[in-house]
PDB file of C-alpha atoms in Angstrom:
ATOM      1  CA  MET A 974     -44.080 -10.030  -1.614  1.00  0.00           C
ATOM      2  CA  LEU A 975     -45.596  -6.533  -1.593  1.00  0.00           C
ATOM      3  CA  PHE A 976     -43.835  -5.735   1.688  1.00  0.00           C
ATOM      4  CA  PHE A 977     -40.543  -7.082   0.334  1.00  0.00           C
ATOM      5  CA  THR A 978     -40.906  -5.059  -2.874  1.00  0.00           C
ATOM      6  CA  GLN A 979     -41.566  -1.820  -0.961  1.00  0.00           C
ATOM      7  CA  CYS A 980     -38.628  -2.403   1.373  1.00  0.00           C
ATOM      8  CA  PHE A 981     -36.335  -3.283  -1.497  1.00  0.00           C
ATOM      9  CA  GLY A 982     -37.363  -0.115  -3.345  1.00  0.00           C
ATOM     10  CA  ALA A 983     -36.661   1.983  -0.243  1.00  0.00           C
ATOM     11  CA  VAL A 984     -33.213   0.423   0.101  1.00  0.00           C
ATOM     12  CA  LEU A 985     -32.421   1.145  -3.549  1.00  0.00           C
ATOM     13  CA  ASP A 986     -33.485   4.791  -3.115  1.00  0.00           C
ATOM     14  CA  LEU A 987     -31.249   5.084  -0.052  1.00  0.00           C
ATOM     15  CA  LEU A 988     -28.284   3.543  -1.882  1.00  0.00           C
ATOM     16  CA  HIS A 989     -28.854   5.899  -4.835  1.00  0.00           C
ATOM     17  CA  LEU A 990     -28.925   8.925  -2.510  1.00  0.00           C
ATOM     18  CA  ARG A 991     -25.765   7.762  -0.717  1.00  0.00           C
ATOM     19  CA  PHE A 992     -24.005   7.284  -4.051  1.00  0.00           C
ATOM     20  CA  GLN A 993     -24.932  10.798  -5.179  1.00  0.00           C
ATOM     21  CA  HIS A 994     -23.744  12.220  -1.871  1.00  0.00           C
ATOM     22  CA  TYR A 995     -20.448  10.318  -2.176  1.00  0.00           C
ATOM     23  CA  GLN A 996     -19.935  11.650  -5.696  1.00  0.00           C
ATOM     24  CA  ALA A 997     -20.591  15.213  -4.579  1.00  0.00           C
ATOM     25  CA  LYS A 998     -18.233  14.926  -1.623  1.00  0.00           C
ATOM     26  CA  ARG A 999     -15.527  13.470  -3.848  1.00  0.00           C
ATOM     27  CA  VAL A1000     -15.853  16.335  -6.319  1.00  0.00           C
ATOM     28  CA  PHE A1001     -16.000  19.212  -3.827  1.00  0.00           C
ATOM     29  CA  SER A1002     -14.002  17.903  -0.856  1.00  0.00           C
ATOM     30  CA  SER A1003     -10.782  19.350  -2.240  1.00  0.00           C
ATOM     31  CA  ALA A1004     -12.332  22.810  -2.040  1.00  0.00           C
ATOM     32  CA  GLY A1005     -13.405  22.238   1.570  1.00  0.00           C
ATOM     33  CA  GLN A1006     -17.038  23.061   0.817  1.00  0.00           C
ATOM     34  CA  LEU A1007     -20.076  21.662   2.596  1.00  0.00           C
ATOM     35  CA  VAL A1008     -22.257  19.613   0.229  1.00  0.00           C
ATOM     36  CA  CYS A1009     -26.020  19.321   0.643  1.00  0.00           C
ATOM     37  CA  VAL A1010     -27.933  16.769  -1.453  1.00  0.00           C
ATOM     38  CA  VAL A1011     -31.412  18.223  -2.067  1.00  0.00           C
ATOM     39  CA  ASN A1012     -34.307  16.063  -3.226  1.00  0.00           C
ATOM     40  CA  PRO A1013     -37.049  17.564  -5.423  1.00  0.00           C
ATOM     41  CA  THR A1014     -40.475  18.652  -4.227  1.00  0.00           C
ATOM     42  CA  GLN A1015     -43.136  18.092  -6.873  1.00  0.00           C
ATOM     43  CA  ASN A1016     -46.249  20.178  -7.350  1.00  0.00           C
ATOM     44  CA  LEU A1017     -48.746  19.642  -4.533  1.00  0.00           C
ATOM     45  CA  GLN A1018     -51.032  22.527  -5.418  1.00  0.00           C
ATOM     46  CA  ASN A1019     -53.203  20.527  -7.796  1.00  0.00           C
ATOM     47  CA  GLY A1020     -54.949  17.199  -7.712  1.00  0.00           C
ATOM     48  CA  SER A1021     -55.560  14.914  -4.746  1.00  0.00           C
ATOM     49  CA  ASN A1022     -52.452  16.138  -2.944  1.00  0.00           C
ATOM     50  CA  ARG A1023     -54.039  19.536  -2.435  1.00  0.00           C
ATOM     51  CA  ASN A1024     -54.781  18.725   1.200  1.00  0.00           C
ATOM     52  CA  ALA A1025     -51.494  16.957   1.856  1.00  0.00           C
ATOM     53  CA  ILE A1026     -50.387  19.526   4.453  1.00  0.00           C
ATOM     54  CA  PRO A1027     -50.496  18.168   8.042  1.00  0.00           C
ATOM     55  CA  LYS A1028     -53.735  18.810   9.894  1.00  0.00           C
ATOM     56  CA  GLU A1029     -52.051  20.745  12.669  1.00  0.00           C
ATOM     57  CA  ASP A1030     -51.103  23.438  10.141  1.00  0.00           C
ATOM     58  CA  SER A1031     -54.596  24.910  10.136  1.00  0.00           C
ATOM     59  CA  SER A1032     -54.715  25.133  13.920  1.00  0.00           C
ATOM     60  CA  GLN A1033     -51.234  26.652  14.005  1.00  0.00           C
ATOM     61  CA  ARG A1034     -52.378  29.192  11.438  1.00  0.00           C
ATOM     62  CA  LYS A1035     -55.435  30.133  13.515  1.00  0.00           C
ATOM     63  CA  ASP A1036     -53.335  30.410  16.677  1.00  0.00           C
ATOM     64  CA  GLN A1037     -50.810  32.577  14.828  1.00  0.00           C
ATOM     65  CA  TYR A1038     -53.567  34.851  13.531  1.00  0.00           C
ATOM     66  CA  ILE A1039     -55.209  35.215  16.952  1.00  0.00           C
ATOM     67  CA  CYS A1040     -51.809  35.825  18.550  1.00  0.00           C
ATOM     68  CA  HIS A1041     -51.059  38.748  16.230  1.00  0.00           C
ATOM     69  CA  GLN A1042     -54.506  40.314  16.046  1.00  0.00           C
ATOM     70  CA  SER A1043     -53.629  42.623  18.897  1.00  0.00           C
ATOM     71  CA  VAL A1044     -50.355  43.789  17.329  1.00  0.00           C
ATOM     72  CA  SER A1045     -50.669  47.400  16.176  1.00  0.00           C
ATOM     73  CA  ASP A1046     -48.499  46.968  13.056  1.00  0.00           C
ATOM     74  CA  PRO A1047     -48.397  43.255  12.168  1.00  0.00           C
ATOM     75  CA  GLN A1048     -46.052  42.290   9.345  1.00  0.00           C
ATOM     76  CA  LEU A1049     -47.538  38.987   8.345  1.00  0.00           C
ATOM     77  CA  THR A1050     -46.330  36.941   5.426  1.00  0.00           C
ATOM     78  CA  SER A1051     -47.680  33.781   3.841  1.00  0.00           C
ATOM     79  CA  CYS A1052     -45.808  30.479   3.690  1.00  0.00           C
ATOM     80  CA  THR A1053     -42.658  30.905   1.589  1.00  0.00           C
ATOM     81  CA  CYS A1054     -42.430  27.245   0.600  1.00  0.00           C
ATOM     82  CA  PRO A1055     -43.393  27.073  -3.105  1.00  0.00           C
ATOM     83  CA  LEU A1056     -45.595  24.395  -4.696  1.00  0.00           C
ATOM     84  CA  TYR A1057     -47.452  23.721  -1.450  1.00  0.00           C
ATOM     85  CA  SER A1058     -51.073  24.775  -0.996  1.00  0.00           C
ATOM     86  CA  CYS A1059     -50.202  25.974   2.496  1.00  0.00           C
ATOM     87  CA  LYS A1060     -52.377  28.791   3.821  1.00  0.00           C
ATOM     88  CA  TRP A1061     -50.191  29.483   6.854  1.00  0.00           C
ATOM     89  CA  GLU A1062     -49.459  33.111   7.765  1.00  0.00           C
ATOM     90  CA  GLY A1063     -47.090  34.472  10.362  1.00  0.00           C
ATOM     91  CA  HIS A1064     -44.334  36.895  11.268  1.00  0.00           C
ATOM     92  CA  LEU A1065     -40.909  36.766   9.635  1.00  0.00           C
ATOM     93  CA  GLU A1066     -39.415  35.589  12.930  1.00  0.00           C
ATOM     94  CA  VAL A1067     -41.344  32.302  12.842  1.00  0.00           C
ATOM     95  CA  ILE A1068     -41.008  31.437   9.138  1.00  0.00           C
ATOM     96  CA  VAL A1069     -37.917  29.275   9.702  1.00  0.00           C
ATOM     97  CA  SER A1070     -39.584  27.156  12.389  1.00  0.00           C
ATOM     98  CA  HIS A1071     -42.636  26.725  10.136  1.00  0.00           C
ATOM     99  CA  LEU A1072     -40.491  25.590   7.182  1.00  0.00           C
ATOM    100  CA  THR A1073     -38.499  23.098   9.244  1.00  0.00           C
ATOM    101  CA  GLN A1074     -41.430  21.691  11.227  1.00  0.00           C
ATOM    102  CA  SER A1075     -44.238  21.656   8.649  1.00  0.00           C
ATOM    103  CA  HIS A1076     -42.280  21.171   5.414  1.00  0.00           C
ATOM    104  CA  THR A1077     -39.098  19.486   6.763  1.00  0.00           C
ATOM    105  CA  ILE A1078     -36.825  21.962   4.968  1.00  0.00           C
ATOM    106  CA  ASN A1079     -33.177  21.448   5.951  1.00  0.00           C
ATOM    107  CA  ILE A1080     -31.012  24.201   7.441  1.00  0.00           C
ATOM    108  CA  LEU A1081     -27.356  24.465   6.405  1.00  0.00           C
ATOM    109  CA  HIS A1082     -24.736  26.595   8.130  1.00  0.00           C
ATOM    110  CA  GLY A1083     -21.780  28.416   6.610  1.00  0.00           C
ATOM    111  CA  THR A1084     -21.126  31.198   4.114  1.00  0.00           C
ATOM    112  CA  GLU A1085     -20.088  28.788   1.324  1.00  0.00           C
ATOM    113  CA  ILE A1086     -21.868  25.538   0.482  1.00  0.00           C
ATOM    114  CA  VAL A1087     -22.645  23.356  -2.530  1.00  0.00           C
ATOM    115  CA  PHE A1088     -26.307  22.781  -3.341  1.00  0.00           C
ATOM    116  CA  LEU A1089     -26.678  19.449  -5.190  1.00  0.00           C
ATOM    117  CA  ALA A1090     -30.133  19.122  -6.773  1.00  0.00           C
ATOM    118  CA  THR A1091     -31.048  15.561  -7.757  1.00  0.00           C
ATOM    119  CA  ASP A1092     -33.433  14.156 -10.382  1.00  0.00           C
ATOM    120  CA  MET A1093     -33.288  17.098 -12.769  1.00  0.00           C
ATOM    121  CA  HIS A1094     -35.177  15.049 -15.364  1.00  0.00           C
ATOM    122  CA  LEU A1095     -38.493  15.178 -13.472  1.00  0.00           C
ATOM    123  CA  PRO A1096     -41.309  16.979 -15.317  1.00  0.00           C
ATOM    124  CA  ALA A1097     -42.066  20.579 -14.337  1.00  0.00           C
ATOM    125  CA  PRO A1098     -43.070  22.103 -12.035  1.00  0.00           C
ATOM    126  CA  VAL A1099     -40.496  20.945  -9.462  1.00  0.00           C
ATOM    127  CA  ASP A1100     -38.701  22.786  -6.656  1.00  0.00           C
ATOM    128  CA  TRP A1101     -35.482  22.124  -4.744  1.00  0.00           C
ATOM    129  CA  ILE A1102     -35.389  24.099  -1.484  1.00  0.00           C
ATOM    130  CA  ILE A1103     -33.036  24.598   1.470  1.00  0.00           C
ATOM    131  CA  THR A1104     -32.649  27.146   4.247  1.00  0.00           C
ATOM    132  CA  HIS A1105     -29.176  28.645   4.592  1.00  0.00           C
ATOM    133  CA  SER A1106     -28.028  30.101   7.916  1.00  0.00           C
ATOM    134  CA  CYS A1107     -25.048  32.461   7.995  1.00  0.00           C
ATOM    135  CA  LEU A1108     -23.971  35.952   9.053  1.00  0.00           C
ATOM    136  CA  GLY A1109     -26.664  35.953  11.731  1.00  0.00           C
ATOM    137  CA  HIS A1110     -29.541  35.558   9.251  1.00  0.00           C
ATOM    138  CA  HIS A1111     -31.493  32.880   7.406  1.00  0.00           C
ATOM    139  CA  PHE A1112     -31.754  32.688   3.627  1.00  0.00           C
ATOM    140  CA  LEU A1113     -34.050  30.593   1.437  1.00  0.00           C
ATOM    141  CA  LEU A1114     -32.538  29.063  -1.690  1.00  0.00           C
ATOM    142  CA  VAL A1115     -35.046  27.946  -4.304  1.00  0.00           C
ATOM    143  CA  LEU A1116     -34.261  26.134  -7.551  1.00  0.00           C
ATOM    144  CA  ARG A1117     -37.375  25.760  -9.688  1.00  0.00           C
ATOM    145  CA  LYS A1118     -38.025  23.866 -12.892  1.00  0.00           C
ATOM    146  CA  GLN A1119     -40.910  25.493 -14.724  1.00  0.00           C
ATOM    147  CA  GLU A1120     -42.195  25.493 -18.272  1.00  0.00           C
ATOM    148  CA  LYS A1121     -42.025  28.830 -20.059  1.00  0.00           C
ATOM    149  CA  TYR A1122     -44.476  27.276 -22.466  1.00  0.00           C
ATOM    150  CA  GLN A1123     -45.396  23.649 -23.123  1.00  0.00           C
ATOM    151  CA  GLY A1124     -42.370  21.525 -23.885  1.00  0.00           C
ATOM    152  CA  TYR A1125     -39.845  24.267 -23.026  1.00  0.00           C
ATOM    153  CA  PRO A1126     -38.715  23.878 -19.385  1.00  0.00           C
ATOM    154  CA  GLN A1127     -36.405  26.368 -17.699  1.00  0.00           C
ATOM    155  CA  PHE A1128     -34.564  26.393 -14.376  1.00  0.00           C
ATOM    156  CA  PHE A1129     -34.705  29.391 -12.029  1.00  0.00           C
ATOM    157  CA  ALA A1130     -32.419  29.752  -9.017  1.00  0.00           C
ATOM    158  CA  THR A1131     -32.651  32.527  -6.442  1.00  0.00           C
ATOM    159  CA  MET A1132     -31.573  33.328  -2.903  1.00  0.00           C
ATOM    160  CA  MET A1133     -34.027  35.194  -0.670  1.00  0.00           C
ATOM    161  CA  LEU A1134     -33.487  36.681   2.762  1.00  0.00           C
ATOM    162  CA  ILE A1135     -35.944  35.680   5.454  1.00  0.00           C
ATOM    163  CA  GLY A1136     -36.174  39.293   6.523  1.00  0.00           C
ATOM    164  CA  THR A1137     -37.205  42.692   5.227  1.00  0.00           C
ATOM    165  CA  SER A1138     -36.181  44.308   1.943  1.00  0.00           C
ATOM    166  CA  ALA A1139     -34.087  46.841   3.846  1.00  0.00           C
ATOM    167  CA  GLN A1140     -32.169  44.033   5.567  1.00  0.00           C
ATOM    168  CA  ALA A1141     -31.646  42.250   2.243  1.00  0.00           C
ATOM    169  CA  GLN A1142     -29.750  45.269   0.916  1.00  0.00           C
ATOM    170  CA  ASN A1143     -26.963  44.472   3.385  1.00  0.00           C
ATOM    171  CA  PHE A1144     -25.978  41.247   1.587  1.00  0.00           C
ATOM    172  CA  ASN A1145     -24.709  39.916  -1.718  1.00  0.00           C
ATOM    173  CA  TYR A1146     -24.926  36.330  -2.899  1.00  0.00           C
ATOM    174  CA  LYS A1147     -23.272  34.368  -5.687  1.00  0.00           C
ATOM    175  CA  LEU A1148     -24.489  31.233  -7.462  1.00  0.00           C
ATOM    176  CA  GLU A1149     -21.886  29.400  -9.511  1.00  0.00           C
ATOM    177  CA  LEU A1150     -22.023  26.398 -11.846  1.00  0.00           C
ATOM    178  CA  ASN A1151     -18.679  24.888 -12.751  1.00  0.00           C
ATOM    179  CA  ARG A1152     -18.151  21.709 -14.764  1.00  0.00           C
ATOM    180  CA  ASN A1153     -16.095  20.484 -17.735  1.00  0.00           C
ATOM    181  CA  ARG A1154     -14.131  23.744 -18.036  1.00  0.00           C
ATOM    182  CA  ARG A1155     -17.336  25.743 -18.128  1.00  0.00           C
ATOM    183  CA  ARG A1156     -18.249  28.335 -15.535  1.00  0.00           C
ATOM    184  CA  LEU A1157     -21.473  30.287 -15.118  1.00  0.00           C
ATOM    185  CA  THR A1158     -21.921  32.815 -12.303  1.00  0.00           C
ATOM    186  CA  TRP A1159     -24.814  34.909 -11.068  1.00  0.00           C
ATOM    187  CA  GLU A1160     -24.226  37.648  -8.467  1.00  0.00           C
ATOM    188  CA  SER A1161     -26.912  39.803  -6.965  1.00  0.00           C
ATOM    189  CA  THR A1162     -28.497  41.262  -3.847  1.00  0.00           C
ATOM    190  CA  PRO A1163     -31.025  38.828  -2.358  1.00  0.00           C
ATOM    191  CA  ARG A1164     -34.686  39.696  -2.446  1.00  0.00           C
ATOM    192  CA  SER A1165     -36.835  39.513   0.669  1.00  0.00           C
ATOM    193  CA  VAL A1166     -39.203  36.564   1.096  1.00  0.00           C
ATOM    194  CA  LEU A1167     -41.901  39.213   1.406  1.00  0.00           C
ATOM    195  CA  ASP A1168     -41.534  39.669  -2.368  1.00  0.00           C
ATOM    196  CA  CYS A1169     -42.629  36.042  -3.047  1.00  0.00           C
ATOM    197  CA  VAL A1170     -40.694  33.538  -5.172  1.00  0.00           C
ATOM    198  CA  ASP A1171     -43.189  33.790  -8.042  1.00  0.00           C
ATOM    199  CA  SER A1172     -42.604  37.545  -8.311  1.00  0.00           C
ATOM    200  CA  VAL A1173     -38.827  37.090  -8.420  1.00  0.00           C
ATOM    201  CA  ILE A1174     -39.140  34.548 -11.233  1.00  0.00           C
ATOM    202  CA  THR A1175     -41.634  36.699 -13.147  1.00  0.00           C
ATOM    203  CA  ASP A1176     -39.272  39.684 -12.878  1.00  0.00           C
ATOM    204  CA  GLY A1177     -36.377  37.542 -14.116  1.00  0.00           C
ATOM    205  CA  ASP A1178     -34.298  38.694 -11.128  1.00  0.00           C
ATOM    206  CA  CYS A1179     -32.555  35.336 -10.718  1.00  0.00           C
ATOM    207  CA  LEU A1180     -30.290  32.820 -12.412  1.00  0.00           C
ATOM    208  CA  ILE A1181     -32.142  31.421 -15.453  1.00  0.00           C
ATOM    209  CA  LEU A1182     -31.074  28.309 -17.359  1.00  0.00           C
ATOM    210  CA  ASN A1183     -32.744  26.636 -20.294  1.00  0.00           C
ATOM    211  CA  ALA A1184     -32.742  22.846 -20.406  1.00  0.00           C
ATOM    212  CA  SER A1185     -29.751  22.567 -22.751  1.00  0.00           C
ATOM    213  CA  VAL A1186     -27.529  24.795 -20.584  1.00  0.00           C
ATOM    214  CA  ALA A1187     -28.595  22.953 -17.426  1.00  0.00           C
ATOM    215  CA  GLN A1188     -27.655  19.696 -19.138  1.00  0.00           C
ATOM    216  CA  LEU A1189     -24.129  21.005 -19.802  1.00  0.00           C
ATOM    217  CA  PHE A1190     -23.569  21.498 -16.079  1.00  0.00           C
ATOM    218  CA  SER A1191     -25.434  18.434 -14.792  1.00  0.00           C
ATOM    219  CA  ASP A1192     -23.812  15.148 -13.832  1.00  0.00           C
ATOM    220  CA  ASN A1193     -25.881  11.949 -13.881  1.00  0.00           C
ATOM    221  CA  GLY A1194     -29.111  13.899 -13.474  1.00  0.00           C
ATOM    222  CA  SER A1195     -27.841  16.152 -10.665  1.00  0.00           C
ATOM    223  CA  LEU A1196     -26.971  19.838 -10.759  1.00  0.00           C
ATOM    224  CA  ALA A1197     -24.358  21.271  -8.370  1.00  0.00           C
ATOM    225  CA  ILE A1198     -24.617  24.975  -7.538  1.00  0.00           C
ATOM    226  CA  GLY A1199     -21.953  26.660  -5.454  1.00  0.00           C
ATOM    227  CA  ILE A1200     -23.398  29.232  -3.053  1.00  0.00           C
ATOM    228  CA  ALA A1201     -21.540  32.095  -1.380  1.00  0.00           C
ATOM    229  CA  ILE A1202     -23.052  34.853   0.761  1.00  0.00           C
ATOM    230  CA  ALA A1203     -21.265  37.986   1.945  1.00  0.00           C
ATOM    231  CA  ALA A1204     -22.219  41.136   3.810  1.00  0.00           C
ATOM    232  CA  SER A1205     -22.073  44.181   1.545  1.00  0.00           C
ATOM    233  CA  LYS A1206     -22.197  46.533   4.534  1.00  0.00           C
ATOM    234  CA  PRO A1207     -22.577  46.157   8.308  1.00  0.00           C
ATOM    235  CA  CYS A1208     -26.101  45.462   9.459  1.00  0.00           C
ATOM    236  CA  PRO A1209     -27.598  48.008  11.902  1.00  0.00           C
ATOM    237  CA  VAL A1210     -27.702  45.395  14.681  1.00  0.00           C
ATOM    238  CA  GLU A1211     -24.059  44.442  14.104  1.00  0.00           C
ATOM    239  CA  ALA A1212     -23.040  48.121  13.959  1.00  0.00           C
ATOM    240  CA  GLU A1213     -24.569  48.761  17.382  1.00  0.00           C
ATOM    241  CA  LYS A1214     -22.653  45.814  18.814  1.00  0.00           C
TER     242      LYS A1214
END
């Protein structure tokens, strides 16, 4: 009976996810946009889940550190995946492989996509995360639900370049919410992942929604955010080509 109950619950979760994906495709298919259904990641920094990161992470971290000890000017950064107590450090060039292998973060391709965050009702803190590949670079999109103070949750959405701050200046991104004749748009230059997601949220340099506004744009507990990325000026590498 226990086995049957667990299997039945898994099937229901799969059917629910498929239904949400179908709804999103039906809504945005006319615009020709790629839809990504993103499940939430709850806080793993506290409690018994503190050591929930795979064991091989620590060895990978040691190998990465030893590998770069001899580099004269190492530009190491910590893990950019929020809400995980991950102590990994490495170069910008290997962040994407770390996110996909250790944290199973999905990679989407294309300059315009729709980010569909599910289960918006979950208690804070919660993150919805994807990696976005376009224009020859990788970007990290983070939607976070966090309490400003007890009982007052807010949503923060930002796009960060997996690269340096100088490289980030070459791009612009737009986040757009559009539902029931309401439209809300945020346009900005992405910050570098070297700045850390927490710093971006603390600075307020991102799209910020209170719970009531998020509810206006949500549909059956899901929030759809249209994402567009464009190059504001040619990158040095592209200019040389």
